[in-house]
mmCIF file of C-alpha atoms in Angstrom:
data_model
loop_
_atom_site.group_PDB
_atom_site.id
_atom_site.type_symbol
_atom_site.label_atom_id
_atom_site.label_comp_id
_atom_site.label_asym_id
_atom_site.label_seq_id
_atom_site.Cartn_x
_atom_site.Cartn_y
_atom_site.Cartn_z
ATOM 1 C CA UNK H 1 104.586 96.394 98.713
ATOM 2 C CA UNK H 2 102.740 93.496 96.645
ATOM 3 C CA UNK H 3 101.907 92.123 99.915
ATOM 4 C CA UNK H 4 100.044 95.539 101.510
ATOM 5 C CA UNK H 5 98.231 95.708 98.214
ATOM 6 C CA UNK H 6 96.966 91.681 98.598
ATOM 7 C CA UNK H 7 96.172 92.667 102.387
ATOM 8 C CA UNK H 8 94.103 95.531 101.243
ATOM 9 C CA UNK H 9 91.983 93.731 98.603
ATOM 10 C CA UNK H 10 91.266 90.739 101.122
ATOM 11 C CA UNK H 11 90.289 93.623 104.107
ATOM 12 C CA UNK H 12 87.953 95.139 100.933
ATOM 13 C CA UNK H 13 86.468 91.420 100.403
ATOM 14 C CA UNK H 14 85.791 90.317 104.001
ATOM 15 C CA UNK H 15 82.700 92.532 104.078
ATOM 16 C CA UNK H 16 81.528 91.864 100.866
ATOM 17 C CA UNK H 17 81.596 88.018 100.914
ATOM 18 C CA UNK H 18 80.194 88.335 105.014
ATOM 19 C CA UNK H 19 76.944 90.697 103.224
ATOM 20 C CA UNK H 20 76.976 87.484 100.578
ATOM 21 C CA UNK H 21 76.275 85.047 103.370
#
């Protein structure tokens, strides 16, 4: 389930790093 949790904290990132550009 290692995977789902990586998934999860890159989904959590994408809008972050997009509100950083």
């Amino acid at each position: 389930m290692i995977e789902v949790f990586l998934f999860g904290i890159v989904l959590g990132l994408i809008p972050i790093t997009l509100a950083g550009l």
